């Protein structure tokens, strides 16, 4: 199949579990001037398995430093709306995509969540001019940056696993190899799936250009660079979805974008270690 | 995906890269541009090398020069590269320094110029630790400093992190060095991390070899390996001149296996340490 046919195939995919509707429902309610906490809580409570997981997550070491939280509305009060929404989407995704293809989903999600949490550390340690809305998009973009992998697994289960292993053994993953083999690479497949799922448009470019941020349109370059850098920084600590090989290069414009200096590398690493633990605990909640 | 380069584009870009990055290219190396720079051209949303040249000359993109150097020279490196120089380092240089430290409180400084992802600097650090341990000479660890520099921020990130994946760890760790792997690394999850005591001897910073070396201070050993091969003759001469002024009396220069000062300077003499060639200043 060539690229156009692949994109069409992805647009038609109906066999993958749909994207959890918590995102949209939260967005609708939060766009009201005075969002109703009980309605927001109901979004999570409607799905008992999500609610249970969510409560475990809020009470995990990363979030709770004080008394245990026993209800969703209590969580909203404690964490705030933005954080609650993030946590709800994160837990919903992990819950829904517990397994796919031949891949170890635990690595996949630990990596994705760690990248999302790390993007916040990067914004805190560096300087930038993103507004709250963009920062929120950044979290989601990081969380979803590799969803194209799910697509490729889904469409080419066996071949993709083979190609994947071949790449690992050859010393790294290359999106060029993916394109050659499948007519499309995982960032492109991810963008197509994001469209299929009707996700917010701000997420398309960061998913599509997370390996090649300098190719992104100017308007989305900062977000693309953020995902790119957070991805690298996690891989450097072995919090990667691949098992043996981690990338040794990043696009240097990503480092410059946030005015980070090499003196900050130890701080970045310490931060990421904490985030990685949080990510792991979110994924392994039973 | 490769982007074709025309003869004219090649000449313009070659000229730029020689003067601004110090990298020398023969006319037969057109293919190198296509294979190594196509990705950068596409990354900057240029359709061809003419647009890319214009972008470079416009000076609008920060760090583009460094990206070109990165792409052209690659960060290829490995542990204890070429083996025997490191044997010589442990058997000849370290014992000399050790007695000078005891006698005159010398504090040797080593420069891993073009350190890439840090393998050379950490190989040296491990050797110093081994020597201090086996010869019971702990003061060595207080006195020696290893400075690693490179032009590539991403390579320096890896060096500072001290984290290496399984595949990098297989490169160069052959006997007798393989035992050092368990002694000086912690294997955590999917990465091997160099131990803090090895990190402690090192300091990494961003540095372009085209700058003056004065800000770095003087050294007792300079390793400039597998990088001058890429450089134009004028730049090589300049590098040797600058290194002469940066070496302390009796200091050592170690080059890559295929590199030599011959033709670029008369001020260095070669010396044999074991079966390895090091260079020292004449006189
Ligand atoms: C092939 S690696 C050699 C690494 C190590 N010295 C070795 O022998 O294994 C070459 C390194 O030189 C660096 N380099 C190239 N040009 C440079 C320049 N002008 N200033 C500083 N570093 C440079 C590259 O970034 C790369 O990391």
XYZ file of C-alpha atoms and ligand atoms in Angstrom:
596
model
C 0.000 0.000 0.000
C 1.233 3.502 -0.645
C 0.846 6.439 1.645
C -2.524 7.636 0.349
C -4.028 4.179 0.586
C -2.630 3.796 4.081
C -4.122 7.085 5.210
C -7.454 6.059 3.757
C -7.225 2.732 5.553
C -6.561 4.466 8.849
C -9.463 6.848 8.302
C -11.702 3.778 7.983
C -10.416 1.862 10.994
C -13.333 0.878 13.167
C -11.873 -2.115 14.870
C -9.695 -0.243 17.332
C -11.281 0.688 20.632
C -12.529 4.255 20.283
C -10.873 7.133 22.063
C -12.283 7.495 25.571
C -15.000 10.128 25.466
C -13.920 11.629 28.784
C -11.800 14.125 26.861
C -14.685 15.545 24.870
C -17.127 15.463 27.719
C -14.717 17.288 30.005
C -14.022 19.827 27.320
C -17.724 20.514 26.845
C -18.383 20.966 30.512
C -15.247 22.998 31.110
C -16.080 25.413 28.323
C -19.010 26.617 30.433
C -18.301 29.736 32.434
C -19.006 27.938 35.654
C -18.330 24.260 35.171
C -20.458 22.053 37.372
C -18.265 19.897 39.601
C -20.915 17.240 40.092
C -21.371 16.925 36.318
C -17.638 16.613 35.859
C -17.438 14.006 38.558
C -20.232 12.101 36.857
C -18.150 11.809 33.688
C -15.697 9.659 35.581
C -18.259 7.957 37.800
C -20.244 6.798 34.765
C -17.530 4.301 34.057
C -16.983 2.237 37.224
C -13.726 0.705 36.090
C -12.364 4.135 35.213
C -13.586 5.575 38.512
C -11.859 2.853 40.508
C -8.627 3.291 38.632
C -8.845 7.025 38.906
C -9.227 6.926 42.661
C -6.279 4.602 42.988
C -4.239 6.990 40.898
C -5.128 10.092 42.941
C -4.232 8.229 46.048
C -0.919 7.029 44.686
C 2.235 8.447 46.189
C 2.711 10.928 43.352
C -0.505 12.823 43.892
C -1.449 12.410 47.480
C 0.642 13.923 50.139
C -2.189 14.231 52.621
C -5.431 12.492 53.521
C -6.820 9.835 51.194
C -9.390 10.954 48.635
C -12.567 8.927 48.513
C -14.722 10.531 45.828
C -14.300 12.047 42.411
C -15.622 15.439 43.430
C -13.232 15.511 46.329
C -10.443 14.804 43.830
C -11.566 17.673 41.636
C -11.471 20.012 44.603
C -8.053 18.839 45.612
C -6.372 18.588 42.200
C -8.212 21.245 40.279
C -10.035 20.817 37.005
C -7.105 20.691 34.654
C -5.215 18.087 36.607
C -8.327 15.999 37.150
C -9.039 15.976 33.460
C -5.476 14.957 32.669
C -5.535 12.161 35.148
C -8.933 10.977 33.947
C -7.780 10.806 30.334
C -4.534 9.132 31.270
C -6.200 6.430 33.304
C -8.953 5.965 30.729
C -6.418 5.420 27.950
C -4.334 2.943 29.881
C -7.502 1.114 30.832
C -8.838 0.908 27.307
C -5.588 0.050 25.559
C -4.370 -2.537 27.965
C -3.113 -4.729 25.177
C -2.576 -4.481 21.461
C -0.512 -6.342 18.952
C 2.561 -8.119 20.198
C 3.802 -5.140 22.103
C 4.259 -4.816 25.806
C 1.697 -2.116 26.514
C 3.205 -1.461 29.897
C 6.352 -0.020 28.305
C 4.259 1.880 25.832
C 2.166 3.615 28.461
C 4.909 4.114 30.998
C 6.897 5.811 28.270
C 3.978 7.924 27.031
C 2.938 9.073 30.494
C 6.530 9.741 31.514
C 6.964 11.898 28.404
C 3.797 13.801 29.284
C 4.883 14.428 32.875
C 8.403 15.279 31.729
C 7.129 17.935 29.348
C 5.941 19.783 32.420
C 9.366 19.557 34.028
C 10.938 20.946 30.877
C 8.547 23.887 30.886
C 9.291 24.508 34.549
C 13.066 24.317 34.167
C 13.244 26.236 30.910
C 11.630 29.423 29.727
C 8.834 29.599 27.196
C 5.804 31.624 26.254
C 3.145 28.924 26.110
C -0.218 29.847 27.586
C -2.270 27.511 29.772
C -4.219 26.146 26.865
C -1.050 25.295 24.975
C 0.482 23.736 28.065
C -2.573 21.583 28.379
C -2.285 20.599 24.724
C 1.367 19.779 25.346
C 0.464 17.244 28.004
C -2.004 15.496 25.724
C 0.292 15.654 22.733
C 3.024 13.935 24.723
C 0.629 11.348 26.053
C -0.481 10.534 22.521
C 2.731 11.102 20.552
C 3.252 7.416 19.745
C -0.349 6.358 19.078
C 0.686 5.726 15.490
C 2.470 2.669 16.808
C -0.894 1.292 17.889
C -2.149 1.792 14.341
C 0.805 0.071 12.726
C 0.511 -2.844 15.121
C -3.138 -3.071 14.409
C -2.768 -3.085 10.647
C 0.400 -5.148 10.290
C 0.548 -7.066 13.480
C 3.038 -9.734 12.550
C 5.135 -7.789 10.059
C 5.326 -4.799 12.319
C 6.591 -6.882 15.182
C 9.233 -8.344 12.894
C 10.254 -4.958 11.544
C 10.322 -3.601 15.052
C 12.684 -6.315 16.257
C 14.845 -5.927 13.209
C 15.211 -2.243 13.897
C 16.040 -2.806 17.515
C 18.756 -5.246 16.542
C 20.072 -2.964 13.858
C 20.598 -0.366 16.515
C 17.629 1.895 16.466
C 14.270 2.809 15.230
C 14.060 4.890 12.124
C 10.961 6.454 10.760
C 12.514 6.212 7.291
C 12.520 2.420 7.608
C 8.895 2.454 8.645
C 7.948 4.507 5.619
C 9.851 2.179 3.347
C 8.241 -0.890 4.839
C 4.674 0.223 5.456
C 4.216 3.227 3.191
C 3.712 5.354 6.266
C 5.593 5.971 9.508
C 4.229 6.006 13.035
C 4.092 9.805 13.392
C 2.008 10.044 10.207
C -0.164 7.123 11.244
C -0.647 8.791 14.622
C -1.808 12.014 13.042
C -4.256 10.093 10.877
C -5.666 8.272 13.893
C -5.966 11.541 15.832
C -8.077 12.852 12.939
C -10.117 9.689 12.791
C -10.785 10.084 16.495
C -11.692 13.752 16.059
C -9.163 14.833 18.635
C -8.462 18.559 19.003
C -6.541 19.907 16.018
C -3.676 21.303 18.112
C -2.566 17.724 18.657
C -2.070 16.823 15.007
C 1.274 18.515 14.339
C 3.002 17.503 17.579
C 2.108 13.878 16.867
C 3.150 14.127 13.240
C 6.432 15.961 13.828
C 7.661 14.586 17.121
C 10.707 13.054 15.449
C 11.294 15.987 13.101
C 10.212 19.144 14.919
C 12.049 21.530 12.615
C 9.821 20.356 9.758
C 6.671 21.461 11.544
C 4.839 24.644 10.575
C 6.040 27.646 12.586
C 2.815 27.930 14.541
C 3.210 24.492 16.120
C 6.972 24.264 16.342
C 7.251 24.938 20.056
C 4.888 22.093 20.900
C 6.610 19.744 18.468
C 9.978 20.531 19.990
C 8.635 20.008 23.467
C 7.375 16.520 22.647
C 10.627 15.750 20.840
C 12.785 16.784 23.757
C 10.647 15.132 26.424
C 10.753 11.940 24.368
C 14.544 12.056 24.144
C 15.019 12.853 27.805
C 12.897 9.860 28.833
C 14.629 7.550 26.384
C 17.975 8.615 27.768
C 16.938 7.132 31.108
C 15.731 3.941 29.480
C 12.078 4.871 29.871
C 11.507 3.967 26.297
C 9.041 1.832 24.450
C 11.916 0.021 22.772
C 13.823 -2.391 24.871
C 17.487 -2.111 24.079
C 18.241 0.888 21.997
C 17.762 4.457 23.030
C 18.205 7.465 20.807
C 21.441 9.351 21.251
C 20.554 12.433 19.284
C 17.975 15.132 19.441
C 17.258 18.084 17.223
C 19.285 20.758 18.981
C 16.765 23.462 18.207
C 14.524 21.708 20.747
C 17.015 22.336 23.529
C 17.489 25.954 22.468
C 13.764 26.557 22.180
C 13.349 26.332 25.963
C 16.626 28.111 26.748
C 17.953 25.141 28.640
C 21.632 24.911 29.443
C 23.843 21.877 29.853
C 24.308 22.783 33.528
C 20.655 21.906 33.974
C 21.012 18.366 32.675
C 21.429 16.812 36.161
C 18.286 18.648 37.321
C 16.366 17.527 34.276
C 17.415 13.953 34.943
C 16.451 14.073 38.619
C 13.043 15.436 37.646
C 12.486 12.797 35.018
C 13.317 10.027 37.464
C 10.492 11.219 39.696
C 8.108 11.524 36.749
C 9.044 8.095 35.505
C 8.181 6.562 38.833
C 4.857 8.314 38.801
C 4.219 7.068 35.275
C 5.053 3.549 36.237
C 2.798 3.620 39.252
C -0.080 4.944 37.138
C 0.343 2.100 34.686
C 0.756 -0.686 37.170
C -2.270 0.219 39.313
C -4.198 -3.008 39.254
C 14.952 10.144 1.059
C 17.925 11.670 -0.702
C 17.911 15.124 -2.228
C 20.080 15.531 -5.337
C 22.780 18.152 -5.289
C 23.993 19.873 -8.465
C 27.655 20.708 -9.101
C 26.999 24.369 -8.588
C 25.143 23.848 -5.312
C 27.924 21.543 -4.158
C 30.623 24.170 -4.758
C 28.727 26.896 -2.923
C 27.988 24.698 0.067
C 31.479 23.193 0.112
C 32.973 26.664 0.287
C 30.684 27.591 3.173
C 31.361 24.415 5.114
C 35.102 24.746 4.680
C 35.272 28.302 5.922
C 32.640 28.171 8.626
C 32.834 24.626 9.907
C 36.459 23.888 9.045
C 35.426 20.675 7.322
C 37.359 19.717 4.211
C 35.736 18.044 1.255
C 37.037 16.662 -1.990
C 35.161 17.232 -5.217
C 34.442 13.528 -5.311
C 32.516 13.724 -2.060
C 29.318 15.121 -3.466
C 27.554 11.963 -2.382
C 28.420 12.759 1.249
C 26.283 15.871 1.067
C 23.391 13.925 -0.338
C 23.614 11.136 2.199
C 24.387 13.214 5.282
C 22.659 16.528 4.680
C 19.422 15.562 2.913
C 17.709 15.037 6.238
C 18.727 18.492 7.454
C 17.589 20.067 4.202
C 14.171 18.464 4.545
C 14.026 19.237 8.246
C 14.336 22.902 7.487
C 11.596 22.691 4.911
C 13.899 23.388 2.004
C 13.102 21.742 -1.314
C 16.677 21.625 -2.554
C 20.245 22.512 -1.679
C 19.942 25.995 -3.207
C 17.214 26.902 -0.738
C 19.262 25.347 2.036
C 22.332 27.442 1.119
C 20.188 30.549 1.145
C 18.873 29.635 4.576
C 22.398 29.152 5.928
C 23.644 32.411 4.488
C 20.649 34.291 5.831
C 21.892 33.439 9.334
C 18.261 33.168 10.426
C 18.477 29.747 11.980
C 20.337 29.414 15.256
C 22.696 26.500 15.587
C 22.449 25.464 11.953
C 26.219 25.456 11.594
C 26.494 23.000 14.484
C 23.852 20.783 12.994
C 25.839 20.660 9.759
C 29.001 19.708 11.653
C 27.051 17.031 13.483
C 25.642 15.580 10.333
C 28.948 15.628 8.470
C 31.189 14.239 11.199
C 28.792 11.947 13.099
C 29.136 11.234 16.805
C 30.547 7.769 16.295
C 32.677 6.688 19.266
C 33.352 3.699 21.511
C 34.921 2.626 24.797
C 38.730 2.377 24.938
C 38.928 3.147 21.250
C 41.971 1.469 19.633
C 42.926 -0.331 22.848
C 46.690 0.023 23.022
C 46.890 3.774 23.698
C 44.959 3.082 26.885
C 47.260 0.313 27.939
C 50.135 2.758 27.432
C 48.261 5.405 29.383
C 47.938 3.097 32.406
C 51.444 1.674 32.184
C 53.470 4.781 31.374
C 51.618 8.039 31.851
C 49.704 7.345 35.053
C 52.767 6.064 36.982
C 54.706 9.191 35.970
C 51.903 11.436 37.097
C 51.409 9.457 40.296
C 54.977 10.098 41.400
C 54.789 13.745 40.366
C 51.663 14.102 42.418
C 53.446 12.682 45.441
C 56.611 14.709 44.872
C 55.362 18.058 43.684
C 51.610 17.999 44.152
C 50.982 18.162 40.407
C 47.328 18.259 39.307
C 47.119 16.710 35.866
C 44.419 17.948 33.524
C 43.229 15.895 30.559
C 41.202 17.224 27.655
C 38.965 14.959 25.640
C 38.459 17.381 22.769
C 35.546 16.309 20.572
C 34.330 14.017 23.346
C 31.077 13.139 21.594
C 28.901 11.086 23.982
C 31.647 10.769 26.602
C 33.069 7.290 26.066
C 36.656 8.548 25.849
C 36.448 10.743 28.935
C 34.841 7.985 30.999
C 37.276 5.353 29.706
C 40.063 7.559 31.046
C 38.215 8.062 34.312
C 37.847 4.301 34.785
C 41.565 3.779 34.142
C 42.451 6.385 36.732
C 40.156 4.730 39.244
C 41.668 1.347 38.488
C 45.166 2.677 38.946
C 44.279 4.402 42.204
C 42.658 1.224 43.473
C 45.351 -1.276 42.456
C 48.339 0.917 43.301
C 46.693 2.278 46.456
C 47.093 5.816 45.333
C 43.837 7.536 46.281
C 45.291 11.034 45.993
C 45.280 10.531 42.219
C 41.519 10.894 42.371
C 41.732 14.221 44.161
C 44.200 15.706 41.733
C 43.148 14.747 38.220
C 40.538 16.512 36.124
C 39.138 15.377 32.766
C 37.479 18.025 30.614
C 35.249 16.797 27.786
C 34.099 19.202 25.097
C 32.097 18.908 21.913
C 30.106 21.059 19.552
C 27.066 18.791 19.717
C 24.628 19.585 22.522
C 22.826 16.268 22.178
C 26.092 14.321 22.420
C 27.025 16.344 25.506
C 23.637 15.623 27.040
C 24.357 11.908 26.819
C 27.874 12.420 28.179
C 26.636 14.387 31.171
C 23.836 11.924 31.844
C 26.340 9.058 31.764
C 23.556 6.767 30.530
C 24.288 4.233 27.808
C 22.161 1.624 26.114
C 22.923 -2.026 25.656
C 24.286 -1.578 22.169
C 26.747 1.194 23.053
C 27.882 -0.971 25.954
C 28.899 -3.765 23.614
C 31.134 -1.452 21.614
C 34.707 -1.532 22.847
C 34.209 -3.405 26.108
C 36.435 -6.320 25.120
C 39.024 -8.009 27.356
C 40.772 -6.678 29.423
C 38.309 -3.800 29.712
C 35.183 -5.910 29.998
C 35.608 -6.363 33.760
C 35.396 -2.618 34.221
C 31.823 -2.671 33.020
C 30.492 -4.275 36.170
C 32.800 -2.340 38.443
C 32.048 1.145 37.186
C 28.478 0.978 35.926
C 25.094 0.415 37.464
C 22.762 -1.516 35.224
C 19.339 -0.098 35.873
C 16.389 -1.164 33.786
C 17.421 -0.654 30.210
C 20.424 1.587 30.712
C 23.897 1.359 32.099
C 24.829 4.379 34.143
C 28.428 5.288 34.841
C 29.038 5.492 38.578
C 29.156 8.872 40.323
C 32.812 8.440 41.311
C 33.768 8.212 37.636
C 31.588 11.180 36.789
C 33.249 13.168 39.529
C 36.558 13.387 37.661
C 34.879 14.729 34.521
C 33.407 18.025 33.437
C 31.687 18.459 30.082
C 31.069 21.687 28.257
C 30.067 22.970 24.882
C 33.055 24.103 22.859
C 33.722 24.694 19.181
C 37.311 23.843 18.235
C 37.323 26.935 16.038
C 37.328 29.137 19.145
C 40.507 30.142 20.938
C 41.550 27.541 23.521
C 42.490 30.071 26.169
C 39.259 29.779 28.143
C 39.988 26.104 28.781
C 43.315 26.532 30.591
C 46.378 24.344 30.185
C 46.459 20.571 29.907
C 48.850 17.716 30.598
C 47.230 15.528 28.010
C 45.058 16.354 25.012
C 43.102 13.668 23.175
C 41.981 14.973 19.808
C 40.859 11.870 18.067
C 38.936 11.013 14.957
C 37.872 14.507 14.218
C 40.747 16.317 12.462
C 40.394 13.847 9.599
C 37.334 15.864 8.622
C 39.051 19.227 8.733
C 40.639 21.366 6.045
C 44.451 21.699 6.084
C 44.412 25.299 7.261
C 42.205 24.429 10.159
C 44.424 21.456 11.038
C 47.451 23.781 11.179
C 45.516 26.171 13.350
C 44.516 23.333 15.695
C 48.090 22.135 16.151
C 49.205 25.711 16.846
C 46.507 26.169 19.442
C 47.281 22.825 21.071
C 50.956 23.737 21.363
C 50.011 26.695 23.507
C 47.574 24.655 25.572
C 49.953 21.881 26.585
C 51.974 22.090 29.773
C 55.676 21.175 29.469
C 55.967 17.386 29.207
C 52.292 17.170 28.203
C 51.025 14.445 25.869
C 49.004 14.624 22.699
C 47.057 11.593 21.549
C 45.595 11.510 18.037
C 43.342 9.017 16.274
C 44.862 5.923 14.685
C 44.954 7.465 11.208
C 45.925 10.989 12.233
C 49.360 12.655 12.396
C 50.856 16.139 12.865
C 53.205 15.621 9.908
C 52.636 18.307 7.240
C 50.863 20.588 9.708
C 53.526 21.391 12.291
C 57.170 20.690 13.103
C 56.859 21.363 16.772
C 55.749 17.910 17.917
C 57.887 14.799 18.184
C 56.436 11.331 18.315
C 57.257 9.073 21.246
C 56.568 5.379 21.658
C 54.829 4.295 24.826
C 54.577 0.523 24.604
C 53.357 0.003 21.071
C 51.440 3.277 20.917
C 52.417 6.596 19.467
C 51.902 9.722 21.521
C 53.209 13.185 20.717
C 55.059 15.705 22.855
C 56.359 19.196 22.200
C 59.964 19.332 21.026
C 62.639 20.944 23.175
C 33.762 10.771 15.324
S 33.512 11.653 16.798
C 34.975 11.237 17.694
C 34.725 11.027 19.164
C 35.941 10.622 19.992
N 36.958 11.642 20.012
C 36.519 9.310 19.484
O 37.621 9.312 18.976
O 35.854 8.291 19.615
C 33.754 13.316 16.262
C 33.166 14.376 17.204
O 33.739 15.634 16.863
C 32.792 16.648 17.102
N 33.163 17.841 16.348
C 33.198 18.003 15.018
N 33.582 19.250 14.697
C 33.785 19.910 15.858
C 34.174 21.234 16.190
N 34.424 22.135 15.254
N 34.283 21.557 17.499
C 34.029 20.651 18.460
N 33.653 19.390 18.211
C 33.529 19.016 16.924
C 31.493 15.991 16.628
O 30.369 16.625 17.213
C 31.674 14.544 17.101
O 31.083 14.328 18.363
